[in-house]
Short mmCIF file of N, CA and C in Angstrom, two decimals:
data_model
loop_
_atom_site.label_atom_id
_atom_site.label_comp_id
_atom_site.label_asym_id
_atom_site.label_seq_id
_atom_site.Cartn_x
_atom_site.Cartn_y
_atom_site.Cartn_z
N MET Q 1 -67.52 -103.90 -38.86
CA MET Q 1 -67.13 -103.40 -37.56
C MET Q 1 -68.37 -102.96 -36.78
N PRO Q 2 -68.57 -103.51 -35.59
CA PRO Q 2 -69.74 -103.14 -34.82
C PRO Q 2 -69.74 -101.65 -34.45
N GLY Q 3 -70.94 -101.07 -34.34
CA GLY Q 3 -71.08 -99.69 -33.95
C GLY Q 3 -70.69 -99.46 -32.49
N GLN Q 4 -70.21 -98.32 -32.17
CA GLN Q 4 -69.83 -97.98 -30.83
C GLN Q 4 -70.96 -97.21 -30.16
N HIS Q 5 -71.91 -97.90 -29.62
CA HIS Q 5 -73.06 -97.28 -28.97
C HIS Q 5 -72.88 -97.31 -27.48
N GLY Q 6 -73.45 -96.36 -26.81
CA GLY Q 6 -73.43 -96.33 -25.35
C GLY Q 6 -74.42 -97.30 -24.81
N PRO Q 7 -74.65 -97.32 -23.51
CA PRO Q 7 -75.61 -98.22 -22.91
C PRO Q 7 -77.03 -97.95 -23.45
N ARG Q 8 -77.79 -99.01 -23.58
CA ARG Q 8 -79.16 -98.85 -24.04
C ARG Q 8 -79.99 -98.19 -22.94
N ARG Q 9 -80.77 -97.22 -23.33
CA ARG Q 9 -81.59 -96.49 -22.37
C ARG Q 9 -82.95 -97.15 -22.25
N ALA Q 10 -83.49 -97.10 -21.04
CA ALA Q 10 -84.86 -97.55 -20.83
C ALA Q 10 -85.78 -96.41 -21.32
N ARG Q 11 -86.92 -96.78 -21.76
CA ARG Q 11 -87.95 -95.82 -22.21
C ARG Q 11 -88.66 -95.28 -20.94
N ILE Q 12 -88.94 -94.03 -20.93
CA ILE Q 12 -89.62 -93.38 -19.78
C ILE Q 12 -91.08 -93.29 -20.09
N ALA Q 13 -91.93 -93.73 -19.19
CA ALA Q 13 -93.41 -93.60 -19.30
C ALA Q 13 -93.89 -92.94 -17.99
N PHE Q 14 -95.00 -92.29 -18.06
CA PHE Q 14 -95.52 -91.61 -16.89
C PHE Q 14 -96.88 -92.16 -16.50
N SER Q 15 -97.10 -92.33 -15.20
CA SER Q 15 -98.43 -92.69 -14.72
C SER Q 15 -99.33 -91.51 -14.99
N ASP Q 16 -100.65 -91.70 -14.87
CA ASP Q 16 -101.57 -90.58 -15.10
C ASP Q 16 -101.29 -89.44 -14.14
N SER Q 17 -101.08 -89.73 -12.89
CA SER Q 17 -100.82 -88.65 -11.91
C SER Q 17 -99.50 -87.92 -12.19
N ALA Q 18 -98.48 -88.64 -12.59
CA ALA Q 18 -97.20 -88.01 -12.93
C ALA Q 18 -97.35 -87.15 -14.18
N ALA Q 19 -98.13 -87.60 -15.12
CA ALA Q 19 -98.36 -86.81 -16.35
C ALA Q 19 -99.05 -85.51 -16.02
N LYS Q 20 -100.00 -85.52 -15.07
CA LYS Q 20 -100.66 -84.29 -14.66
C LYS Q 20 -99.71 -83.36 -13.97
N GLN Q 21 -98.81 -83.94 -13.12
CA GLN Q 21 -97.80 -83.12 -12.47
C GLN Q 21 -96.88 -82.46 -13.49
N LEU Q 22 -96.54 -83.23 -14.54
CA LEU Q 22 -95.66 -82.74 -15.59
C LEU Q 22 -96.30 -81.56 -16.33
N GLU Q 23 -97.61 -81.62 -16.54
CA GLU Q 23 -98.32 -80.56 -17.23
C GLU Q 23 -98.24 -79.24 -16.46
N ASN Q 24 -98.10 -79.32 -15.13
CA ASN Q 24 -98.07 -78.11 -14.28
C ASN Q 24 -96.67 -77.48 -14.16
N ILE Q 25 -95.67 -78.13 -14.69
CA ILE Q 25 -94.32 -77.60 -14.64
C ILE Q 25 -94.15 -76.61 -15.80
N THR Q 26 -93.91 -75.35 -15.46
CA THR Q 26 -93.80 -74.34 -16.49
C THR Q 26 -92.45 -73.65 -16.52
N SER Q 27 -91.70 -73.72 -15.45
CA SER Q 27 -90.41 -73.06 -15.35
C SER Q 27 -89.36 -73.79 -16.17
N GLU Q 28 -88.61 -73.03 -16.95
CA GLU Q 28 -87.52 -73.64 -17.76
C GLU Q 28 -86.52 -74.34 -16.88
N ALA Q 29 -86.21 -73.77 -15.73
CA ALA Q 29 -85.23 -74.35 -14.84
C ALA Q 29 -85.73 -75.68 -14.29
N GLU Q 30 -87.03 -75.75 -13.96
CA GLU Q 30 -87.59 -77.00 -13.44
C GLU Q 30 -87.65 -78.08 -14.52
N ILE Q 31 -87.98 -77.68 -15.74
CA ILE Q 31 -88.01 -78.63 -16.85
C ILE Q 31 -86.61 -79.16 -17.13
N HIS Q 32 -85.62 -78.28 -17.11
CA HIS Q 32 -84.23 -78.72 -17.31
C HIS Q 32 -83.78 -79.68 -16.19
N ALA Q 33 -84.10 -79.36 -14.98
CA ALA Q 33 -83.73 -80.20 -13.83
C ALA Q 33 -84.38 -81.58 -13.94
N LEU Q 34 -85.67 -81.62 -14.26
CA LEU Q 34 -86.38 -82.87 -14.37
C LEU Q 34 -85.83 -83.69 -15.56
N ASP Q 35 -85.50 -83.03 -16.65
CA ASP Q 35 -84.94 -83.69 -17.81
C ASP Q 35 -83.62 -84.39 -17.47
N ARG Q 36 -82.79 -83.73 -16.72
CA ARG Q 36 -81.49 -84.27 -16.30
C ARG Q 36 -81.74 -85.54 -15.44
N ALA Q 37 -82.69 -85.45 -14.53
CA ALA Q 37 -82.99 -86.60 -13.67
C ALA Q 37 -83.52 -87.80 -14.46
N LEU Q 38 -84.38 -87.53 -15.45
CA LEU Q 38 -84.95 -88.59 -16.24
C LEU Q 38 -83.88 -89.23 -17.13
N VAL Q 39 -82.91 -88.48 -17.60
CA VAL Q 39 -81.81 -89.08 -18.37
C VAL Q 39 -81.01 -90.05 -17.48
N VAL Q 40 -80.69 -89.61 -16.28
CA VAL Q 40 -79.97 -90.49 -15.36
C VAL Q 40 -80.70 -91.79 -15.15
N ILE Q 41 -81.99 -91.70 -14.86
CA ILE Q 41 -82.84 -92.87 -14.62
C ILE Q 41 -82.94 -93.74 -15.86
N SER Q 42 -83.01 -93.15 -17.03
CA SER Q 42 -83.17 -93.99 -18.26
C SER Q 42 -81.87 -94.75 -18.56
N VAL Q 43 -80.74 -94.13 -18.22
CA VAL Q 43 -79.45 -94.79 -18.49
C VAL Q 43 -79.12 -95.84 -17.42
N ALA Q 44 -79.47 -95.49 -16.16
CA ALA Q 44 -79.14 -96.34 -15.02
C ALA Q 44 -80.34 -96.44 -14.09
N PRO Q 45 -81.30 -97.31 -14.44
CA PRO Q 45 -82.51 -97.38 -13.62
C PRO Q 45 -82.24 -97.73 -12.14
N GLU Q 46 -81.10 -98.35 -11.88
CA GLU Q 46 -80.77 -98.71 -10.52
C GLU Q 46 -80.19 -97.52 -9.72
N ALA Q 47 -80.10 -96.37 -10.33
CA ALA Q 47 -79.50 -95.17 -9.70
C ALA Q 47 -80.27 -94.73 -8.47
N GLY Q 48 -81.54 -94.95 -8.47
CA GLY Q 48 -82.39 -94.53 -7.32
C GLY Q 48 -82.28 -95.52 -6.16
N GLU Q 49 -82.72 -95.06 -5.03
CA GLU Q 49 -82.74 -95.90 -3.82
C GLU Q 49 -84.06 -96.66 -3.75
N PRO Q 50 -84.01 -97.95 -3.40
CA PRO Q 50 -85.27 -98.71 -3.22
C PRO Q 50 -86.05 -98.12 -2.02
N ILE Q 51 -87.34 -98.04 -2.16
CA ILE Q 51 -88.21 -97.59 -1.09
C ILE Q 51 -88.75 -98.85 -0.43
N PRO Q 52 -88.52 -98.98 0.92
CA PRO Q 52 -89.02 -100.19 1.60
C PRO Q 52 -90.55 -100.27 1.51
N GLY Q 53 -90.99 -101.49 1.35
CA GLY Q 53 -92.43 -101.72 1.22
C GLY Q 53 -92.73 -103.16 1.01
N GLY Q 54 -93.90 -103.44 0.54
CA GLY Q 54 -94.33 -104.82 0.27
C GLY Q 54 -93.53 -105.44 -0.87
N THR Q 55 -93.70 -106.74 -0.97
CA THR Q 55 -93.03 -107.45 -2.07
C THR Q 55 -93.94 -107.68 -3.25
N ALA Q 56 -95.20 -107.29 -3.17
CA ALA Q 56 -96.12 -107.42 -4.27
C ALA Q 56 -95.83 -106.30 -5.30
N GLY Q 57 -95.77 -106.70 -6.58
CA GLY Q 57 -95.56 -105.74 -7.62
C GLY Q 57 -94.13 -105.32 -7.73
N PRO Q 58 -93.85 -104.38 -8.65
CA PRO Q 58 -92.46 -103.97 -8.85
C PRO Q 58 -91.95 -103.11 -7.69
N GLN Q 59 -90.66 -103.11 -7.49
CA GLN Q 59 -89.99 -102.33 -6.41
C GLN Q 59 -90.06 -100.84 -6.76
N LEU Q 60 -90.66 -100.06 -5.85
CA LEU Q 60 -90.70 -98.65 -6.03
C LEU Q 60 -89.34 -98.05 -5.65
N ARG Q 61 -88.83 -97.14 -6.46
CA ARG Q 61 -87.51 -96.54 -6.21
C ARG Q 61 -87.65 -95.01 -6.16
N GLN Q 62 -86.73 -94.36 -5.53
CA GLN Q 62 -86.69 -92.90 -5.46
C GLN Q 62 -85.34 -92.38 -5.90
N TYR Q 63 -85.38 -91.46 -6.86
CA TYR Q 63 -84.12 -90.81 -7.30
C TYR Q 63 -84.24 -89.36 -6.87
N SER Q 64 -83.23 -88.90 -6.16
CA SER Q 64 -83.16 -87.47 -5.72
C SER Q 64 -81.88 -86.85 -6.18
N ASP Q 65 -81.98 -85.67 -6.70
CA ASP Q 65 -80.83 -84.88 -7.06
C ASP Q 65 -80.87 -83.63 -6.23
N GLU Q 66 -80.05 -83.54 -5.20
CA GLU Q 66 -80.04 -82.43 -4.31
C GLU Q 66 -79.61 -81.12 -4.97
N VAL Q 67 -78.72 -81.19 -5.96
CA VAL Q 67 -78.23 -79.99 -6.60
C VAL Q 67 -79.38 -79.36 -7.44
N GLU Q 68 -80.10 -80.20 -8.14
CA GLU Q 68 -81.19 -79.72 -9.02
C GLU Q 68 -82.55 -79.63 -8.27
N SER Q 69 -82.60 -80.12 -7.03
CA SER Q 69 -83.84 -80.13 -6.24
C SER Q 69 -84.96 -80.88 -6.95
N VAL Q 70 -84.66 -82.10 -7.33
CA VAL Q 70 -85.60 -82.97 -8.03
C VAL Q 70 -85.76 -84.27 -7.25
N ARG Q 71 -86.96 -84.79 -7.18
CA ARG Q 71 -87.26 -86.10 -6.62
C ARG Q 71 -88.23 -86.78 -7.51
N VAL Q 72 -87.89 -88.02 -7.87
CA VAL Q 72 -88.71 -88.82 -8.81
C VAL Q 72 -88.93 -90.19 -8.17
N LEU Q 73 -90.19 -90.60 -8.06
CA LEU Q 73 -90.53 -91.94 -7.61
C LEU Q 73 -90.88 -92.73 -8.89
N TYR Q 74 -90.32 -93.95 -8.99
CA TYR Q 74 -90.53 -94.73 -10.20
C TYR Q 74 -90.36 -96.22 -9.96
N PHE Q 75 -90.77 -97.02 -10.91
CA PHE Q 75 -90.45 -98.43 -10.90
C PHE Q 75 -90.03 -98.83 -12.30
N VAL Q 76 -89.29 -99.94 -12.31
CA VAL Q 76 -88.73 -100.42 -13.60
C VAL Q 76 -89.49 -101.71 -13.95
N THR Q 77 -89.84 -101.86 -15.22
CA THR Q 77 -90.55 -103.08 -15.64
C THR Q 77 -89.61 -104.27 -15.57
N ALA Q 78 -90.17 -105.44 -15.61
CA ALA Q 78 -89.43 -106.70 -15.45
C ALA Q 78 -88.28 -106.85 -16.44
N LEU Q 79 -88.46 -106.41 -17.68
CA LEU Q 79 -87.39 -106.51 -18.67
C LEU Q 79 -86.45 -105.35 -18.65
N ARG Q 80 -86.64 -104.42 -17.72
CA ARG Q 80 -85.79 -103.25 -17.54
C ARG Q 80 -85.71 -102.36 -18.79
N THR Q 81 -86.78 -102.39 -19.56
CA THR Q 81 -86.82 -101.58 -20.77
C THR Q 81 -87.68 -100.33 -20.63
N VAL Q 82 -88.51 -100.29 -19.60
CA VAL Q 82 -89.36 -99.14 -19.37
C VAL Q 82 -89.30 -98.74 -17.92
N VAL Q 83 -89.14 -97.44 -17.70
CA VAL Q 83 -89.18 -96.89 -16.34
C VAL Q 83 -90.51 -96.11 -16.28
N VAL Q 84 -91.35 -96.49 -15.31
CA VAL Q 84 -92.64 -95.79 -15.18
C VAL Q 84 -92.52 -94.80 -14.00
N VAL Q 85 -92.65 -93.53 -14.30
CA VAL Q 85 -92.55 -92.49 -13.27
C VAL Q 85 -93.89 -92.34 -12.62
N ALA Q 86 -93.91 -92.46 -11.28
CA ALA Q 86 -95.14 -92.41 -10.53
C ALA Q 86 -95.37 -91.06 -9.89
N TYR Q 87 -94.32 -90.30 -9.60
CA TYR Q 87 -94.42 -89.06 -8.86
C TYR Q 87 -93.23 -88.16 -9.19
N ILE Q 88 -93.48 -86.88 -9.34
CA ILE Q 88 -92.43 -85.90 -9.67
C ILE Q 88 -92.53 -84.76 -8.62
N GLU Q 89 -91.37 -84.38 -8.13
CA GLU Q 89 -91.31 -83.25 -7.23
C GLU Q 89 -90.12 -82.39 -7.67
N VAL Q 90 -90.41 -81.18 -8.10
CA VAL Q 90 -89.35 -80.27 -8.56
C VAL Q 90 -89.45 -78.97 -7.78
#
């Protein structure tokens, strides 16, 4: 009998600048809010809105959660297995 697993999650990776932003987050509430946003993006990378721009390179997307006051800019790799976070605003 096959296992009953949920949707496969994309792995989250951080650009150097996003990793530095992450290091500066110290509030438990901000960490919790960001964690919730990253879970949404890892389960459904298309959840964010595309940001208009050039066609070169991957499509930059923006996920905003107004309740948690979080904004994440990211792009998804070609195989949709990795989400690279470029910018974090909490």
